[in-house]
Coordinates of C-alpha atoms in Angstrom, one line a residue:
M192 CA 0.0 0.0 0.0
T193 CA 1.4 3.4 -1.0
I194 CA 1.5 6.3 1.5
D195 CA -1.1 8.2 -0.6
T196 CA -3.5 5.3 -0.5
F197 CA -3.0 5.0 3.3
V198 CA -3.7 8.7 3.8
V199 CA -7.0 8.5 1.8
L200 CA -8.2 5.3 3.8
A201 CA -7.3 7.0 7.1
Y202 CA -9.4 10.0 6.1
F203 CA -12.3 7.7 5.2
F204 CA -12.3 6.2 8.6
F205 CA -12.0 9.6 10.2
L206 CA -15.2 10.8 8.4
M207 CA -17.1 7.7 9.5
A208 CA -16.0 8.4 13.1
I209 CA -17.5 11.9 12.8
G210 CA -20.9 10.3 12.0
W211 CA -20.7 7.9 14.9
M212 CA -19.7 10.6 17.4
F213 CA -22.5 13.0 16.4
R214 CA -25.2 10.3 16.5
K215 CA -26.3 11.3 20.0
F216 CA -27.2 14.8 18.8
T217 CA -30.0 13.4 16.7
T218 CA -33.3 12.6 18.4
S219 CA -36.0 13.9 16.0
T220 CA -36.5 14.7 12.3
S221 CA -35.7 18.3 13.0
D222 CA -32.3 17.2 14.5
Y223 CA -31.8 14.8 11.6
F224 CA -32.5 17.2 8.8
R225 CA -31.4 20.6 10.1
G226 CA -29.6 20.0 13.4
G227 CA -32.7 21.2 15.3
G228 CA -31.9 24.7 14.3
K229 CA -29.2 24.9 17.0
M230 CA -25.9 25.1 15.2
L231 CA -23.3 27.8 15.6
W232 CA -22.4 30.2 12.8
W233 CA -19.0 28.8 11.9
M234 CA -20.4 25.3 11.3
V235 CA -23.3 26.7 9.2
G236 CA -21.0 28.9 7.2
A237 CA -18.7 26.0 6.5
T238 CA -21.5 23.8 5.1
A239 CA -22.9 26.8 3.1
F240 CA -19.5 27.2 1.6
M241 CA -18.9 23.5 0.9
T242 CA -22.2 23.0 -0.9
Q243 CA -20.8 25.2 -3.7
F244 CA -17.5 23.2 -3.7
S245 CA -16.7 19.8 -5.1
A246 CA -13.9 17.8 -6.8
W247 CA -14.8 19.8 -9.9
T248 CA -12.9 22.8 -8.3
F249 CA -9.7 20.7 -8.5
T250 CA -10.4 19.1 -11.8
G251 CA -12.8 20.9 -14.3
A252 CA -12.3 24.4 -12.7
A253 CA -8.5 23.9 -12.4
G254 CA -8.5 22.8 -16.1
R255 CA -10.3 26.0 -17.1
A256 CA -7.8 28.0 -15.0
F257 CA -5.0 26.2 -16.8
S258 CA -6.4 27.1 -20.3
D259 CA -8.1 30.4 -19.7
G260 CA -6.5 32.0 -16.6
F261 CA -8.5 34.4 -14.5
V262 CA -11.9 33.7 -16.2
V263 CA -12.8 30.8 -13.9
V264 CA -12.4 33.0 -10.8
I265 CA -15.5 34.9 -12.0
L266 CA -17.7 31.9 -11.3
F267 CA -16.6 31.9 -7.7
L268 CA -16.9 35.6 -7.3
A269 CA -20.5 35.3 -8.5
N270 CA -21.0 32.8 -5.6
A271 CA -19.4 35.3 -3.3
F272 CA -21.9 37.9 -4.5
G273 CA -24.7 35.5 -3.8
Y274 CA -23.4 34.9 -0.3
F275 CA -23.0 38.7 0.2
C276 CA -26.7 39.2 -0.6
N277 CA -27.4 36.4 1.9
Y278 CA -25.4 38.3 4.5
M279 CA -27.0 41.7 3.8
Y280 CA -30.6 40.4 3.8
F281 CA -31.6 36.9 3.0
A282 CA -29.8 34.6 5.5
P283 CA -31.6 35.8 8.6
K284 CA -34.9 35.8 6.7
F285 CA -34.3 32.1 5.7
R286 CA -33.7 31.1 9.3
Q287 CA -36.8 32.9 10.3
L288 CA -38.9 30.8 8.0
R289 CA -38.9 28.2 10.9
V290 CA -39.3 25.2 8.7
I291 CA -37.4 21.9 8.4
T292 CA -37.1 21.8 4.6
G293 CA -37.2 24.6 2.0
I294 CA -40.1 22.9 0.2
E295 CA -42.4 23.6 3.2
V296 CA -42.1 27.2 2.2
I297 CA -43.6 26.3 -1.2
R298 CA -46.6 24.7 0.6
Q299 CA -47.1 27.7 2.8
R300 CA -46.9 30.2 -0.1
F301 CA -48.6 28.3 -2.9
G302 CA -50.4 25.4 -1.4
K303 CA -50.2 21.6 -1.4
T304 CA -50.3 21.1 -5.2
S305 CA -47.3 23.3 -5.7
E306 CA -45.6 21.5 -2.8
Q307 CA -45.8 18.2 -4.5
F308 CA -44.9 19.7 -7.9
F309 CA -41.7 21.2 -6.6
T310 CA -40.9 18.2 -4.4
W311 CA -40.8 15.8 -7.4
A312 CA -39.3 18.4 -9.8
S313 CA -36.3 19.2 -7.5
M314 CA -35.3 15.7 -6.3
P315 CA -34.3 13.9 -9.6
D316 CA -32.0 16.7 -10.8
S317 CA -30.0 16.7 -7.5
I318 CA -29.9 12.9 -7.3
I319 CA -28.6 12.6 -10.9
S320 CA -26.1 15.4 -10.2
A321 CA -24.8 13.5 -7.1
G322 CA -24.3 10.4 -9.3
I323 CA -22.4 12.4 -11.9
W324 CA -20.2 14.0 -9.2
L325 CA -19.5 10.6 -7.8
N326 CA -18.6 9.3 -11.2
G327 CA -16.4 12.3 -12.0
L328 CA -14.5 11.8 -8.8
A329 CA -14.1 8.1 -9.6
I330 CA -12.6 8.9 -13.0
F331 CA -9.9 11.0 -11.4
V332 CA -9.2 8.5 -8.6
A333 CA -8.9 5.6 -11.0
A334 CA -6.3 7.6 -13.1
V335 CA -4.3 8.5 -10.0
F336 CA -4.4 5.3 -7.9
N337 CA -5.1 2.7 -10.7
I338 CA -8.2 1.5 -8.7
P339 CA -11.2 0.2 -10.7
M340 CA -13.8 2.9 -11.1
E341 CA -16.6 0.6 -10.0
Q342 CA -14.9 0.0 -6.6
T343 CA -14.3 3.7 -6.1
I344 CA -17.9 4.6 -6.8
I345 CA -19.2 1.9 -4.4
I346 CA -16.8 2.6 -1.6
T347 CA -17.2 6.3 -1.7
G348 CA -21.0 6.0 -1.9
L349 CA -21.1 3.7 1.1
V350 CA -18.9 5.9 3.3
L351 CA -21.2 8.8 2.4
M352 CA -24.3 6.7 3.3
L353 CA -22.9 5.5 6.7
M354 CA -21.9 9.0 7.7
S355 CA -25.3 10.6 6.8
V356 CA -27.4 7.7 8.4
T357 CA -25.6 7.6 11.7
G358 CA -25.3 11.4 12.4
G359 CA -27.8 13.1 10.1
S360 CA -27.3 16.8 9.5
W361 CA -25.1 17.1 12.6
A362 CA -22.6 14.7 11.0
V363 CA -22.9 16.4 7.6
V364 CA -22.3 19.9 8.9
A365 CA -19.6 18.8 11.3
S366 CA -17.7 17.0 8.6
D367 CA -18.2 20.0 6.3
F368 CA -16.3 22.2 8.8
V369 CA -13.5 19.7 9.2
Q370 CA -13.3 19.2 5.4
M371 CA -13.3 23.0 4.9
L372 CA -10.3 23.3 7.2
V373 CA -8.4 20.5 5.5
I374 CA -9.1 21.8 2.0
M375 CA -8.0 25.4 2.9
A376 CA -4.9 24.1 4.7
V377 CA -3.8 21.9 1.8
T378 CA -4.6 24.6 -0.9
I379 CA -2.9 27.4 1.1
T380 CA 0.2 25.2 1.4
C381 CA 0.1 24.4 -2.3
A382 CA -0.4 28.1 -3.2
I383 CA 2.6 29.1 -1.1
A384 CA 4.7 26.5 -2.9
A385 CA 3.5 27.8 -6.3
Y386 CA 4.2 31.4 -5.3
F387 CA 7.9 30.7 -4.4
Q388 CA 8.5 28.2 -7.2
G389 CA 7.0 30.6 -9.7
G390 CA 8.9 33.7 -8.5
G391 CA 5.7 35.5 -7.4
V392 CA 2.3 36.1 -8.9
G393 CA 3.5 38.7 -11.3
N394 CA 6.1 36.3 -12.8
I395 CA 3.5 33.5 -13.1
V396 CA 1.0 35.8 -14.9
S397 CA 3.7 37.2 -17.3
N398 CA 4.7 33.7 -18.3
F399 CA 1.1 32.5 -18.7
H400 CA 0.5 31.0 -22.2
G401 CA -2.4 32.9 -23.7
D402 CA -4.6 35.8 -22.5
F403 CA -4.6 35.6 -18.7
M404 CA -7.6 37.9 -18.1
L405 CA -9.9 37.0 -21.0
G406 CA -8.8 33.5 -21.8
N407 CA -8.6 31.9 -25.3
N408 CA -11.0 30.8 -28.0
L409 CA -12.8 34.1 -27.9
N410 CA -13.7 36.3 -30.9
Y411 CA -16.4 38.5 -29.4
V412 CA -15.5 40.2 -26.1
S413 CA -19.1 41.5 -25.8
I414 CA -20.3 37.9 -25.3
F415 CA -17.8 37.4 -22.5
V416 CA -19.0 40.7 -20.8
L417 CA -22.6 39.5 -21.1
W418 CA -21.7 36.1 -19.7
V419 CA -20.1 37.8 -16.6
V420 CA -23.4 39.8 -16.0
F421 CA -25.5 36.7 -16.6
I422 CA -23.5 34.5 -14.2
F423 CA -23.8 37.1 -11.4
V424 CA -27.6 37.3 -11.9
K425 CA -27.9 33.6 -12.1
Q426 CA -26.0 33.0 -8.8
F427 CA -28.1 35.7 -7.1
G428 CA -31.2 33.6 -8.0
V429 CA -29.6 30.3 -7.0
M430 CA -28.3 31.6 -3.6
N431 CA -31.4 33.7 -2.6
N432 CA -34.4 31.5 -3.0
S433 CA -36.3 29.6 -0.2
I434 CA -35.5 26.1 -1.6
N435 CA -31.8 26.7 -0.9
A436 CA -32.7 28.2 2.5
Y437 CA -31.6 24.8 3.9
R438 CA -28.1 26.3 4.2
Y439 CA -29.3 28.5 7.1
L440 CA -32.2 26.5 8.6
C441 CA -29.8 24.8 10.9
A442 CA -28.4 28.0 12.4
K443 CA -29.4 28.6 16.1
D444 CA -30.8 32.1 15.4
S445 CA -31.0 34.9 12.9
A446 CA -27.7 36.5 14.0
N447 CA -25.8 33.2 13.5
A448 CA -27.4 32.8 10.1
R449 CA -26.1 36.2 9.0
K450 CA -22.6 35.5 10.4
A451 CA -22.6 32.1 8.5
A452 CA -23.3 33.9 5.2
G453 CA -20.5 36.4 5.9
L454 CA -18.0 33.5 6.5
A455 CA -19.1 31.8 3.3
C456 CA -18.7 35.0 1.4
I457 CA -15.2 35.7 2.7
L458 CA -14.1 32.1 1.9
M459 CA -15.5 32.3 -1.6
V460 CA -13.6 35.6 -2.3
V461 CA -10.3 34.5 -0.9
G462 CA -10.5 30.8 -1.9
P463 CA -10.2 31.1 -5.7
L464 CA -7.0 33.2 -5.5
I465 CA -5.5 30.4 -3.5
W466 CA -6.9 27.4 -5.3
F467 CA -5.9 28.4 -8.8
L468 CA -2.4 29.6 -8.3
P469 CA -1.0 26.1 -8.8
P470 CA -2.8 25.5 -12.2
W471 CA -1.7 29.0 -13.3
Y472 CA 1.9 27.9 -12.4
V473 CA 1.4 24.8 -14.5
A474 CA 0.2 26.9 -17.5
A475 CA 3.2 29.1 -17.2
F476 CA 6.0 26.6 -16.6
M477 CA 4.6 23.1 -17.4
P478 CA 2.3 23.7 -20.5
D479 CA 3.0 20.2 -21.9
F480 CA 2.1 18.3 -18.8
A481 CA -1.0 16.7 -20.3
G482 CA 1.1 14.0 -22.0
Q483 CA 1.6 12.1 -18.8
F484 CA -2.2 11.8 -18.3
A485 CA -3.0 10.4 -21.8
S486 CA -5.4 7.9 -20.2
M487 CA -7.8 10.8 -19.4
G488 CA -8.1 11.7 -23.1
D489 CA -9.6 15.1 -23.8
K490 CA -9.9 15.7 -20.0
A491 CA -6.1 15.5 -19.4
G492 CA -6.2 19.3 -18.8
D493 CA -8.3 18.7 -15.7
A494 CA -5.3 17.1 -14.1
A495 CA -3.4 20.4 -13.9
Y496 CA -3.7 20.6 -10.1
L497 CA -2.6 17.0 -9.7
A498 CA 0.4 17.5 -12.0
F499 CA 1.5 20.4 -9.8
V500 CA 1.3 18.4 -6.6
Q501 CA 3.1 15.4 -8.1
K502 CA 6.0 17.6 -9.5
V503 CA 6.4 20.3 -6.8
M504 CA 4.9 19.0 -3.6
P505 CA 6.5 16.4 -1.2
A506 CA 5.6 12.7 -1.2
G507 CA 2.4 12.1 0.6
M508 CA 0.8 15.4 -0.5
V509 CA -1.1 13.6 -3.3
G510 CA -2.9 11.5 -0.8
L511 CA -3.8 14.6 1.2
L512 CA -5.0 16.3 -2.0
M513 CA -7.1 13.3 -2.9
S514 CA -8.6 13.3 0.7
A515 CA -9.5 17.0 0.1
M516 CA -11.1 16.1 -3.2
F517 CA -13.1 13.3 -1.6
A518 CA -14.1 15.8 1.1
A519 CA -15.1 18.4 -1.4
T520 CA -17.2 16.0 -3.4
M521 CA -18.8 14.2 -0.4
S522 CA -19.7 17.5 1.2
S523 CA -21.8 18.5 -1.8
M524 CA -23.3 15.0 -2.1
D525 CA -24.1 14.5 1.6
S526 CA -25.8 17.9 1.9
G527 CA -27.9 17.0 -1.1
L528 CA -28.6 13.5 0.2
N529 CA -29.7 14.7 3.6
R530 CA -31.8 17.5 2.0
N531 CA -33.5 15.1 -0.4
A532 CA -34.3 12.6 2.3
G533 CA -35.8 15.5 4.3
V534 CA -37.9 16.7 1.3
F535 CA -39.2 13.2 0.8
V536 CA -40.1 12.5 4.4
M537 CA -41.4 15.9 5.4
N538 CA -43.1 16.9 2.2
F539 CA -44.5 13.6 0.9
Y540 CA -44.4 10.7 3.4
S541 CA -45.6 12.7 6.4
P542 CA -48.3 14.9 4.8
I543 CA -49.5 12.5 2.1
L544 CA -48.9 8.9 3.2
R545 CA -48.7 9.0 7.0
P546 CA -50.1 12.3 8.5
Q547 CA -50.4 10.7 11.9
A548 CA -46.8 9.2 12.0
S549 CA -44.9 9.5 15.2
Q550 CA -41.4 11.0 15.5
K551 CA -40.0 7.5 16.0
E552 CA -41.5 6.3 12.8
L553 CA -40.4 9.4 10.9
M554 CA -36.8 8.9 12.2
I555 CA -36.8 5.3 11.0
V556 CA -38.2 6.3 7.6
S557 CA -35.7 9.1 7.3
K558 CA -32.8 6.7 7.8
I559 CA -34.3 4.2 5.4
T560 CA -34.8 7.0 2.8
T561 CA -31.2 8.1 3.2
V562 CA -30.0 4.5 2.6
V563 CA -32.2 4.1 -0.5
L564 CA -31.2 7.5 -2.0
A565 CA -27.5 6.7 -1.4
L566 CA -27.9 3.3 -3.2
I567 CA -29.7 5.1 -6.1
I568 CA -26.8 7.6 -6.3
I569 CA -24.3 4.7 -6.4
G570 CA -26.4 3.0 -9.0
I571 CA -26.5 6.2 -11.2
G572 CA -22.7 6.6 -10.8
L573 CA -22.2 3.0 -12.0
F574 CA -24.7 3.4 -14.8
I575 CA -23.0 6.6 -16.0
N576 CA -19.7 4.8 -15.9
S577 CA -21.0 2.1 -18.2
L578 CA -22.3 4.7 -20.6
R579 CA -19.4 7.2 -20.3
H580 CA -18.8 7.2 -24.1
L581 CA -22.4 8.2 -24.9
S582 CA -24.0 11.7 -24.6
L583 CA -27.2 10.5 -23.0
F584 CA -26.4 11.7 -19.5
D585 CA -24.9 14.9 -20.8
I586 CA -28.4 15.6 -22.2
V587 CA -30.1 14.6 -18.9
L588 CA -27.7 16.8 -16.9
N589 CA -28.5 19.8 -19.3
V590 CA -32.2 19.2 -19.0
G591 CA -31.8 19.1 -15.2
A592 CA -30.0 22.5 -15.3
L593 CA -32.7 23.9 -17.5
I594 CA -35.4 22.8 -15.1
G595 CA -33.5 24.5 -12.3
F596 CA -33.8 28.0 -13.8
P597 CA -37.6 28.2 -13.9
M598 CA -37.9 26.8 -10.4
L599 CA -36.2 29.9 -9.0
I600 CA -38.7 32.4 -10.6
P601 CA -41.8 31.7 -8.6
I602 CA -39.9 31.0 -5.4
L603 CA -38.0 34.3 -5.5
L604 CA -40.7 36.5 -6.8
G605 CA -43.3 34.8 -4.6
M606 CA -41.7 36.4 -1.5
W607 CA -42.1 39.9 -3.0
I608 CA -45.4 39.6 -4.9
R609 CA -48.1 38.3 -2.6
K610 CA -51.3 38.7 -4.6
T611 CA -51.0 35.7 -6.9
P612 CA -53.3 32.6 -7.1
D613 CA -52.0 29.4 -5.7
W614 CA -51.7 27.8 -9.1
A615 CA -49.2 30.5 -10.1
G616 CA -46.4 28.4 -8.5
W617 CA -46.8 25.1 -10.4
V618 CA -48.1 26.6 -13.7
T619 CA -45.1 29.0 -13.8
L620 CA -42.8 26.0 -13.5
I621 CA -44.5 24.4 -16.6
V622 CA -44.2 27.7 -18.5
G623 CA -40.5 27.8 -17.5
G624 CA -40.0 24.3 -18.8
V625 CA -41.3 25.3 -22.2
V626 CA -39.1 28.4 -22.2
S627 CA -36.1 26.2 -21.3
Y628 CA -36.8 23.9 -24.2
I629 CA -37.1 26.7 -26.8
F630 CA -34.1 28.8 -25.7
G631 CA -31.9 26.0 -24.3
L632 CA -32.4 23.1 -26.7
A633 CA -34.2 24.2 -29.9
I634 CA -32.2 27.3 -30.7
T635 CA -28.7 26.6 -32.1
A636 CA -25.5 28.6 -32.6
H637 CA -26.2 28.7 -36.4
D638 CA -29.6 30.4 -35.7
I639 CA -27.9 33.1 -33.7
E640 CA -25.2 33.6 -36.3
H641 CA -27.8 33.9 -39.1
L642 CA -30.1 36.2 -37.0
F643 CA -27.4 38.7 -36.2
G644 CA -25.4 38.3 -39.4
L645 CA -22.1 37.5 -37.6
D646 CA -18.9 37.7 -39.7
Q647 CA -17.2 35.0 -37.6
A648 CA -18.7 31.8 -36.4
L649 CA -19.2 31.5 -32.7
T650 CA -16.6 29.3 -31.0
S651 CA -17.7 26.5 -28.7
R652 CA -16.8 28.6 -25.7
E653 CA -18.8 31.6 -27.0
W654 CA -21.8 29.5 -27.7
S655 CA -21.7 27.9 -24.3
D656 CA -21.5 31.2 -22.6
L657 CA -24.2 32.8 -24.8
K658 CA -26.6 29.9 -24.2
V659 CA -26.5 30.6 -20.5
G660 CA -27.4 34.2 -21.2
L661 CA -30.2 33.3 -23.6
I662 CA -31.8 30.9 -21.1
L663 CA -31.5 33.3 -18.2
G664 CA -32.7 36.3 -20.1
A665 CA -35.7 34.3 -21.5
H666 CA -36.7 33.2 -18.0
V667 CA -36.5 36.7 -16.7
I668 CA -38.6 38.1 -19.5
F669 CA -41.1 35.3 -20.2
T670 CA -41.2 33.1 -17.1
G671 CA -40.9 36.0 -14.8
G672 CA -43.4 38.0 -16.9
F673 CA -45.9 35.1 -16.7
F674 CA -45.7 34.9 -12.9
V675 CA -46.3 38.7 -12.6
A676 CA -49.2 38.4 -15.1
T677 CA -50.9 35.9 -12.8
T678 CA -51.7 38.8 -10.4
L679 CA -54.4 39.7 -12.9
F680 CA -56.2 36.5 -12.0
Y681 CA -55.9 36.9 -8.2
K682 CA -59.3 36.8 -6.6
G683 CA -58.2 36.2 -3.0
L684 CA -57.5 32.9 -1.1
T685 CA -59.6 30.8 1.2
Q686 CA -59.6 31.8 4.8
E687 CA -57.3 28.9 5.7
R688 CA -54.8 29.6 3.0
E689 CA -54.8 33.3 3.8
A690 CA -53.9 32.5 7.4
E691 CA -51.1 30.2 6.2
V692 CA -49.6 32.9 3.9
N693 CA -49.9 35.5 6.6
R694 CA -48.1 33.2 9.0
L695 CA -45.3 32.7 6.5
F696 CA -44.7 36.4 6.1
K697 CA -44.9 37.0 9.8
N698 CA -42.2 34.4 10.4
W699 CA -40.2 35.9 7.5
N700 CA -40.1 39.3 9.4
T701 CA -39.7 38.0 13.0
P702 CA -36.1 37.4 14.2
V703 CA -35.2 34.1 15.8
I704 CA -33.4 34.7 19.1
S705 CA -31.6 31.8 20.8
E706 CA -30.9 31.8 24.6
G707 CA -31.0 29.7 27.7
E708 CA -28.7 27.2 29.5
E709 CA -29.7 24.3 27.2
Q710 CA -28.4 26.1 24.1
Q711 CA -25.3 27.2 25.9
N712 CA -24.5 23.6 26.9
L713 CA -25.1 22.6 23.3
D714 CA -22.8 25.4 22.0
T715 CA -20.1 24.2 24.4
A716 CA -20.5 20.5 23.2
Q717 CA -20.2 21.6 19.6
R718 CA -17.0 23.5 20.2
S719 CA -15.5 20.7 22.4
M720 CA -16.3 17.8 20.1
L721 CA -15.3 19.5 16.9
G722 CA -12.2 21.0 18.5
R723 CA -11.0 17.5 19.6
L724 CA -11.7 16.1 16.1
I725 CA -9.8 18.9 14.4
C726 CA -6.9 18.5 16.8
I727 CA -6.7 14.8 15.8
A728 CA -6.7 15.7 12.1
G729 CA -4.0 18.4 12.8
F730 CA -1.7 16.0 14.6
G731 CA -2.3 13.4 11.8
I732 CA -1.1 16.0 9.2
L733 CA 1.8 17.0 11.4
A734 CA 2.9 13.4 11.6
M735 CA 3.2 13.3 7.8
A736 CA 6.4 15.4 8.3
L737 CA 8.0 12.1 9.2
I738 CA 7.7 10.9 5.6
P739 CA 11.1 10.9 4.0
N740 CA 11.2 14.2 2.1
E741 CA 13.5 17.1 1.6
P742 CA 13.5 19.6 4.5
T743 CA 11.2 22.0 2.6
G744 CA 8.7 19.2 2.0
R745 CA 8.7 18.4 5.7
L746 CA 8.1 22.1 6.5
L747 CA 5.1 22.2 4.2
F748 CA 3.4 19.4 6.1
L749 CA 4.3 21.2 9.4
L750 CA 2.6 24.3 8.0
C751 CA -0.5 22.5 6.8
G752 CA -0.9 20.6 10.0
S753 CA -0.3 23.7 12.1
I754 CA -3.1 25.6 10.4
V755 CA -5.6 22.8 11.2
L756 CA -4.3 22.2 14.7
S757 CA -4.5 25.9 15.6
V758 CA -8.2 26.0 14.8
G759 CA -8.8 22.9 16.9
I760 CA -7.0 24.4 19.9
L761 CA -9.0 27.6 19.6
L762 CA -12.2 25.6 19.7
V763 CA -11.2 23.5 22.6
N764 CA -10.2 26.6 24.6
A765 CA -13.5 28.2 23.6
S766 CA -15.4 25.2 24.9
K767 CA -13.5 25.4 28.3
S768 CA -14.4 29.1 28.6
G769 CA -18.0 28.2 27.9
Q770 CA -18.1 25.6 30.6
K771 CA -16.7 28.1 33.1
Q772 CA -19.4 30.6 32.2
I773 CA -22.2 28.0 32.7
A774 CA -20.6 26.9 36.0

């Protein structure tokens, strides 16, 4: 067994231990799906950050950074913009909704029919996405460790399932915080190495092959500018709708939800400048690296980050990087898995199949649902692997993304425009599906070239960027316009529904304030348990300095481990201070 394989296996066991340790925090469905709404801001902020982060950051995004320079950073700055809007307004409001799942807001705002419509429209897309993430991670792991992809998919999926079932949202959020620390420590260490190896950022940029700011394969700069605007608008919608409120439902109060959004925003601004310095270094000084990853075919560019670690970083760092990639992918998957189980149980099983079900029954069903969904995700990952040379699942993924756009319109506008009939929610979703088909699938690059009489044909990059803009613009105009037009058909709601809508908006505007000795004890327990876990991870990374390497290599492990250990010590000390205050 190589040292890299040993590091990854040790990390797997560490993640499963987190699920086992946090099992006692879960006694109800509220605990299982949102931590009972009792979590501290730094845990919530970490999981909000990690849901926008996966192995794609180290593969596809790193490959784009290698080929097009700074362009990829814009995607993450758009995420940061979304989190900034969370911080300024939406995060406290989402916590104040006082629900267990985001779909419950749909029921309160648009009634039971829309609740079921959105329940079954949202789940398939995220489940298929999780299977695709799992498959993408397996492709990379198989290329690095020469492990059969099928085994990688099954093992990773089972670890994810065990962690989510045993600890629920507590384990998911706790592991997200640990994984965030490991990822930031590893990437900071790699960025420092790239900085000194490349002679500083200025030298790396000046030696970059191609246009560092705008990238390559671009004839029309105006399309790039439009794409930047579109991507910021899109991420505003993605981050600031009630379905994605699950990020903040687990915060203990409104103030902690706001702080969590602020943490996620800061991490998303600082992170890209750290993450992409290594692939920029590779583009500048190792432009022909792809030859050593011929087995990845056209995707060899996605191995830019790995190539940097293999060439520049000390032995053992590949294993730590792979652990970080597993962590990043699993954090996205386990959040989606836990959320989907919550949506099924709280928005279908409980209200439709078993309205009188006890908490004990709902907890059992929640865990069974988590297991079933995990097995489905594993199955999808294996199925995609068997069909990886076909475009079928590319089409399915695109259709899923196209469905995602119209879902945001009624959810976002519905919290600002109250006088709409209940059917406005689900009918707008159907209208949005039609708009997605026309502007996302039916219109081609040739149609646009002919319509505007373009002298030069659109490149693949330009058409990909422009298509995003077309879809988004069409939904703003047509789907959004249709939702606004439904106000013309508003004739009031039933007394029961009017009371439900009024209660929703009253909650929306009423702050959640957490206090009392029970919450203080729980705060102390969170700091203590996570602090001890993080200290263990920090000591583990420090021990990697014993691996035979050059002195500089050993120092890099000491730096990486010290970053993690310092946070663990701070949390342990904070828990001791909390215990003294309670005493």
